PDB file of C-alpha atoms in Angstrom:
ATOM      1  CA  UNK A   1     117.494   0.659 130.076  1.00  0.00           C
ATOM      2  CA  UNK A   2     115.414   4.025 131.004  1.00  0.00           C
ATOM      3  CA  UNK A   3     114.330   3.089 134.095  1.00  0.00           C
ATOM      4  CA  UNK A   4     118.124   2.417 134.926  1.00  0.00           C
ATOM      5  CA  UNK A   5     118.524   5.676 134.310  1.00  0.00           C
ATOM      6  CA  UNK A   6     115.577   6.903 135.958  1.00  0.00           C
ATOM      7  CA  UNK A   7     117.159   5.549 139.140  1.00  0.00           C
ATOM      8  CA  UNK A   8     120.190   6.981 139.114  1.00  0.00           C
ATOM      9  CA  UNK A   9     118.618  10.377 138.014  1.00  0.00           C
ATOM     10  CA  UNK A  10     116.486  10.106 141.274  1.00  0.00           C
ATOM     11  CA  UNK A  11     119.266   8.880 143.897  1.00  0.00           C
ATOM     12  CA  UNK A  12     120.617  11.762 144.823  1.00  0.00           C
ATOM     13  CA  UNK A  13     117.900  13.777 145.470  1.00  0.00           C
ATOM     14  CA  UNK A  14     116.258  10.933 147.147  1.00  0.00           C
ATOM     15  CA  UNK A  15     119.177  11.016 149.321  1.00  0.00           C
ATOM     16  CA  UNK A  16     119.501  14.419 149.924  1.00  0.00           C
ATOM     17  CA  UNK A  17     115.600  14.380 150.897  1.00  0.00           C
ATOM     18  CA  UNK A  18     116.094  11.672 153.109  1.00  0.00           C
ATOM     19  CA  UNK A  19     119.132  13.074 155.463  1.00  0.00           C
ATOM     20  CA  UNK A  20     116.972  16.069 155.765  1.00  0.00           C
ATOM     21  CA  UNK A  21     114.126  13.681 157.430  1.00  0.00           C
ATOM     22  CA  UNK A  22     116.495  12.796 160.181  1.00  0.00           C
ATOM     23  CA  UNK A  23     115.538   9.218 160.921  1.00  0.00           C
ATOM     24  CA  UNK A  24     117.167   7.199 162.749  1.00  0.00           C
ATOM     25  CA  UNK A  25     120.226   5.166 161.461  1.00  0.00           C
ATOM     26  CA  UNK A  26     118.746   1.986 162.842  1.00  0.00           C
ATOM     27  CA  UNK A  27     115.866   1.792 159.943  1.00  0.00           C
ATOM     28  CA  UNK A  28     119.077   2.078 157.536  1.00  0.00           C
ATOM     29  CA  UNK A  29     119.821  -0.761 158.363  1.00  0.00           C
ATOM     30  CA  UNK A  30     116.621  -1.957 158.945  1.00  0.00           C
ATOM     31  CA  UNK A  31     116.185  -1.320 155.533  1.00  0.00           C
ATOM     32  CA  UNK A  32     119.308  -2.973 154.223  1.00  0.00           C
ATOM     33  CA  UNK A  33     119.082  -6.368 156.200  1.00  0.00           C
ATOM     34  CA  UNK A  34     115.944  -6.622 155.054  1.00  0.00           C
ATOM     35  CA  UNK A  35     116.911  -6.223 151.150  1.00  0.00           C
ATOM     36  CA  UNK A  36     119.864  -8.262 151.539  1.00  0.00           C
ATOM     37  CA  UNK A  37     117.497 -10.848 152.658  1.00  0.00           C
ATOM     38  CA  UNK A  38     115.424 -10.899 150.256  1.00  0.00           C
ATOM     39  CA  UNK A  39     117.852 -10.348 147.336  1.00  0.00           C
ATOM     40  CA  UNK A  40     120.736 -12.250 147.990  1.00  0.00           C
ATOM     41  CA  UNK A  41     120.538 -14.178 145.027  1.00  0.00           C
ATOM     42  CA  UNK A  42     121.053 -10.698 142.921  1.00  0.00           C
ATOM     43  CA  UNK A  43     124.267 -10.234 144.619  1.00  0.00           C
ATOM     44  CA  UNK A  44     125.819 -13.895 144.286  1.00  0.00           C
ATOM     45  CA  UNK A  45     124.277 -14.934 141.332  1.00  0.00           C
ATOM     46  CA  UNK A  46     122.853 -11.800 139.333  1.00  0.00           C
ATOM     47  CA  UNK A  47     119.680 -13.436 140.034  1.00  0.00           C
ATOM     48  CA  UNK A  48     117.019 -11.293 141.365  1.00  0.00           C
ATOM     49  CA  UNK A  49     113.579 -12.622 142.882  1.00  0.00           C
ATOM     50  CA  UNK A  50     111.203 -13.040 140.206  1.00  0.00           C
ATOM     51  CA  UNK A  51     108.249 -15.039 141.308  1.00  0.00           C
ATOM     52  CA  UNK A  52     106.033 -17.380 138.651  1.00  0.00           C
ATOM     53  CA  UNK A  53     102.539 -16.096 138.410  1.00  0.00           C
ATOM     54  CA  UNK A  54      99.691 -18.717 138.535  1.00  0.00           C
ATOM     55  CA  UNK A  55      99.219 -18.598 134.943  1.00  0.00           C
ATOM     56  CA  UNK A  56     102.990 -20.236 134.437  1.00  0.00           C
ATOM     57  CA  UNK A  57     102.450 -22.061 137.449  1.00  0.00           C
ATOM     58  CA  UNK A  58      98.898 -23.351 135.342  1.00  0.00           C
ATOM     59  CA  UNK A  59     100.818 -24.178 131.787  1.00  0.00           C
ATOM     60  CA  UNK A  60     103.655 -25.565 133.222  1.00  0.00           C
ATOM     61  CA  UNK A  61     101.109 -28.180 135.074  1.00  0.00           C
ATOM     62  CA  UNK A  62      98.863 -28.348 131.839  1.00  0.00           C
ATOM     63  CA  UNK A  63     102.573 -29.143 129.809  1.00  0.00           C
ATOM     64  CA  UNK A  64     103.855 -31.419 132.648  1.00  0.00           C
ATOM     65  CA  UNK A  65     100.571 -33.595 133.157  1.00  0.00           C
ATOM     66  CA  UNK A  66     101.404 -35.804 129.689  1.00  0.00           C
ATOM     67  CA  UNK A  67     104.869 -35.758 130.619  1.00  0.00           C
ATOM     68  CA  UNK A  68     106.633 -38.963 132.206  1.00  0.00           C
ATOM     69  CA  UNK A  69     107.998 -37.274 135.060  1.00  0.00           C
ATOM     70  CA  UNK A  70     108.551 -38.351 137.965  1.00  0.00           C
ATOM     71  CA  UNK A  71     111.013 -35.845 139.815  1.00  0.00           C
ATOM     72  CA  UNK A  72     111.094 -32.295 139.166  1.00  0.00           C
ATOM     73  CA  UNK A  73     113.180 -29.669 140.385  1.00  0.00           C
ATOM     74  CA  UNK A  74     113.129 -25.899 140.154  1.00  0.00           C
ATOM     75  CA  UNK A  75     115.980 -24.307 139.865  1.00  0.00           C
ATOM     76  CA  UNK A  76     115.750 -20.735 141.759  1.00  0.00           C
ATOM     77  CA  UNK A  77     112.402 -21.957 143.374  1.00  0.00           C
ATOM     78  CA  UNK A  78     111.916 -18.321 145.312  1.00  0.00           C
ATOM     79  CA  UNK A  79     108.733 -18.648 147.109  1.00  0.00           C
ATOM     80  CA  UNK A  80     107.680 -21.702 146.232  1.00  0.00           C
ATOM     81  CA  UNK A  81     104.579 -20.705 144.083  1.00  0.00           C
ATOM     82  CA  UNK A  82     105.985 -23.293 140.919  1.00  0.00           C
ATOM     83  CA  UNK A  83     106.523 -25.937 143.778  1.00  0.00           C
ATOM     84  CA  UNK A  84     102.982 -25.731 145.226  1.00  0.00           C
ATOM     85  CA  UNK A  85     101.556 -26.234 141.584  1.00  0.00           C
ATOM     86  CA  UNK A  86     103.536 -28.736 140.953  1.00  0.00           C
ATOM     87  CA  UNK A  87     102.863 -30.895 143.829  1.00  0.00           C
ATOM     88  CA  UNK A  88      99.229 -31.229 143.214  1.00  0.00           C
ATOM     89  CA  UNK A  89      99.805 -33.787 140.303  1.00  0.00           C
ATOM     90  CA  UNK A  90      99.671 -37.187 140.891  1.00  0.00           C
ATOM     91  CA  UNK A  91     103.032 -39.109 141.136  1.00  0.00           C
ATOM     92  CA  UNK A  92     106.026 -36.571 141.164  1.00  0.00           C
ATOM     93  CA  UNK A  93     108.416 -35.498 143.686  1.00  0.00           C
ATOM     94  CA  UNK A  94     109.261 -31.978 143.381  1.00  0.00           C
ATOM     95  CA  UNK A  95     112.415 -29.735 144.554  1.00  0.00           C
ATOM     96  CA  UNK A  96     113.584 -26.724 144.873  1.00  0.00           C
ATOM     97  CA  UNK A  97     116.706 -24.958 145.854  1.00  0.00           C
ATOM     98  CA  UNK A  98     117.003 -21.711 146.443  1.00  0.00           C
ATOM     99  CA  UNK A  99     119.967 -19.296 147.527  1.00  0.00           C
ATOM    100  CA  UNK A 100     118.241 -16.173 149.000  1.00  0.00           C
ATOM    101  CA  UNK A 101     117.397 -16.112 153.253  1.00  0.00           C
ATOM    102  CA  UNK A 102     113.603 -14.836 152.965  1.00  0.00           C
ATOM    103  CA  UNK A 103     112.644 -16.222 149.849  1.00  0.00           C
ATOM    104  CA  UNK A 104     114.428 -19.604 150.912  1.00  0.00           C
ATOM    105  CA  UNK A 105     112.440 -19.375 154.365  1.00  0.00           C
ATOM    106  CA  UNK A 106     108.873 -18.532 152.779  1.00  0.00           C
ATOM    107  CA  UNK A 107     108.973 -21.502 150.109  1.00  0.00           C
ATOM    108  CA  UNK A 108     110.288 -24.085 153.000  1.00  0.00           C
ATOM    109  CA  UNK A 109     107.219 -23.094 155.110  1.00  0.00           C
ATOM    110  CA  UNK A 110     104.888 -22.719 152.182  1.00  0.00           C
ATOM    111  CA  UNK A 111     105.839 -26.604 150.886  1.00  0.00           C
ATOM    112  CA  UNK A 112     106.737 -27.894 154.277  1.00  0.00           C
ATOM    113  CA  UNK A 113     103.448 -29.645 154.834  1.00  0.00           C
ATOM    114  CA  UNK A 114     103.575 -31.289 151.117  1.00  0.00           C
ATOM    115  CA  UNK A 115     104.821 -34.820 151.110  1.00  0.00           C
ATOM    116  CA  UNK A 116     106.078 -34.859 148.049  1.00  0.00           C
ATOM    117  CA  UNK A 117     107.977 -31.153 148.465  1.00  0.00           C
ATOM    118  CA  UNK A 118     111.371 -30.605 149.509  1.00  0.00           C
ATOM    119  CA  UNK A 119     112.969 -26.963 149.329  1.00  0.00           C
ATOM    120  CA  UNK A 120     116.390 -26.211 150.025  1.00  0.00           C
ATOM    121  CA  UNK A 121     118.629 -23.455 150.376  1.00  0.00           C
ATOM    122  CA  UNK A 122     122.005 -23.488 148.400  1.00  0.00           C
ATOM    123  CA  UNK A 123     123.127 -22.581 145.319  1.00  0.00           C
ATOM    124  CA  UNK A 124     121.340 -24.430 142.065  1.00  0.00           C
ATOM    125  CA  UNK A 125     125.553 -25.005 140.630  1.00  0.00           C
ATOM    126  CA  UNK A 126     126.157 -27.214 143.551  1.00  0.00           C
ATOM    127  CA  UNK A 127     123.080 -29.395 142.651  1.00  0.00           C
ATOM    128  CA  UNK A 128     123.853 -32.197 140.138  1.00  0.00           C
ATOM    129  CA  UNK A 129     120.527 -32.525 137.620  1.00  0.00           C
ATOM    130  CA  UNK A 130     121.097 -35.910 136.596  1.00  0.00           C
ATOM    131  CA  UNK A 131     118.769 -37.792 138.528  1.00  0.00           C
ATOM    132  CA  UNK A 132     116.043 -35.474 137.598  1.00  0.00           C
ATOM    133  CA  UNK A 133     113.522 -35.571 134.861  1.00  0.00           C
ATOM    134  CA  UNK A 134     112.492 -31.771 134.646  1.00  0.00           C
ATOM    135  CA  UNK A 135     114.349 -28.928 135.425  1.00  0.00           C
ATOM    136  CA  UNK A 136     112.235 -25.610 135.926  1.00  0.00           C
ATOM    137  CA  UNK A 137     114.464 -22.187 135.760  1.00  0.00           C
ATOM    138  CA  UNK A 138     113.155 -18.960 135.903  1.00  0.00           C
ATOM    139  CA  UNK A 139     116.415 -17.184 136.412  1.00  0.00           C
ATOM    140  CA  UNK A 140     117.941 -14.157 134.459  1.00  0.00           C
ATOM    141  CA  UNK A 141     119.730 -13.568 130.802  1.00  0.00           C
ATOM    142  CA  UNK A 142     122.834 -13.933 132.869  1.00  0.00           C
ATOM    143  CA  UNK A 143     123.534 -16.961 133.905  1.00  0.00           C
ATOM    144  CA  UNK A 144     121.454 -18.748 131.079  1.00  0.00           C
ATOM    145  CA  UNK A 145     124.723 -20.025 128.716  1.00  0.00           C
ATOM    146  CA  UNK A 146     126.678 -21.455 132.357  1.00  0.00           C
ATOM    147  CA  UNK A 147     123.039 -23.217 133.086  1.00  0.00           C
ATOM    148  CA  UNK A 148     122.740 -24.498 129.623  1.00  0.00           C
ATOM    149  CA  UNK A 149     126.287 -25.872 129.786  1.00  0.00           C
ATOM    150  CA  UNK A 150     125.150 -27.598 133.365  1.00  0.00           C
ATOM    151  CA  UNK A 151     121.975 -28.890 131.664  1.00  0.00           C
ATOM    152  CA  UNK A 152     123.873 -30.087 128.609  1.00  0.00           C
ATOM    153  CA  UNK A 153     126.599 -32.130 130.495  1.00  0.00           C
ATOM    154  CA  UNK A 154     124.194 -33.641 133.615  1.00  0.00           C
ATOM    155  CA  UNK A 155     120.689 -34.163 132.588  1.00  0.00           C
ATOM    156  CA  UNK A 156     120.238 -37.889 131.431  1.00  0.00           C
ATOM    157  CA  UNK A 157     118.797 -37.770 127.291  1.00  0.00           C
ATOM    158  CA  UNK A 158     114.657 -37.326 127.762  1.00  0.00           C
ATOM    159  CA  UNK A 159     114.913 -35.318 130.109  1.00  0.00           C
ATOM    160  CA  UNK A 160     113.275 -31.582 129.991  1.00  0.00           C
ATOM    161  CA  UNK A 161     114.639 -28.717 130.584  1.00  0.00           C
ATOM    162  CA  UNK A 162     112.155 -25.534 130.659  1.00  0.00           C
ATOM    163  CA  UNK A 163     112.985 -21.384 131.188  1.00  0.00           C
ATOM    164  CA  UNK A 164     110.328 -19.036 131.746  1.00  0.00           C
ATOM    165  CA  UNK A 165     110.980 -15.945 129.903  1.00  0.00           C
ATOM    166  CA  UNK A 166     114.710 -16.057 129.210  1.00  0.00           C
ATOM    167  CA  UNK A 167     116.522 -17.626 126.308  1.00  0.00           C
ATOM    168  CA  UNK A 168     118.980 -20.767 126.408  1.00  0.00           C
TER     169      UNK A 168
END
């Protein structure tokens, strides 16, 4: 990709300009903790945060509102934003697991007060899918053909399985 490029192009004089700024080696790792808590999931699962804007959050409702089911659970569920749509229909249960600290944090705050919510930190391979009628990813190209496999062997016939943006 170009803008892979781009960044490697810019690194060193980025670093260069930076240990002429003298700042203080504390805000380094400032600075790290607070990427390694948000993007934890890039380094264990090449899985970064992408969030679901309102208008997936909107047609996966729309999609889902005809559909029998009853438990739902979003695989990767970052902030919550998919969770928080989903809740609002009448008659589901929805979960989420996800496997990076802030992200994790924000959605478990963000669906705490939901009765029908439940988000969870942990990694979305330790989670069996069979008891669950939809499964929700909006992962990466990378782990798509291992989740596939997953969804193949453990989800019950009927039910759904739906990506956002990334091939199966």
């Amino acid at each position: 990709y170009w803008w892979w490029r781009l960044i490697h192009a810019l690194f060193a004089p980025a670093a260069v300009l930076f240990s002429d700024l003298n700042i203080a080696p504390e805000w380094y790792l400032a600075a790290f903790a607070l990427t390694f808590l948000v993007y934890r999931g890039a380094l264990t699962s090449q899985v970064p945060l992408y969030i679901s804007n309102r208008e997936a959050a909107r047609a996966l409702v729309g999609f889902l509102a005809a559909a029998p089911a009853k438990k739902i659970i979003d695989l990767g569920a970052g902030t919550g934003s998919i969770m928080r749509a989903l809740a609002r229909m009448r008659d589901v249960q929805v979960f989420g697991i996800e496997n990076s600290y802030l992200p994790w944090a924000i959605c478990f705050l963000r669906t705490a007060r939901l009765g029908n919510c439940r988000c969870t930190f942990g990694s979305l391979w330790d989670v069996s899918l069979a008891e669950y009628d939809v499964a929700y990813a909006y992962l990466s190209p990378a782990p798509m053909h291992r989740l596939w496999l997953k969804v193949s062997h453990e989800m019950r016939p009927g039910a759904l399985f739906i990506s956002n943006s990334f091939e199966v």
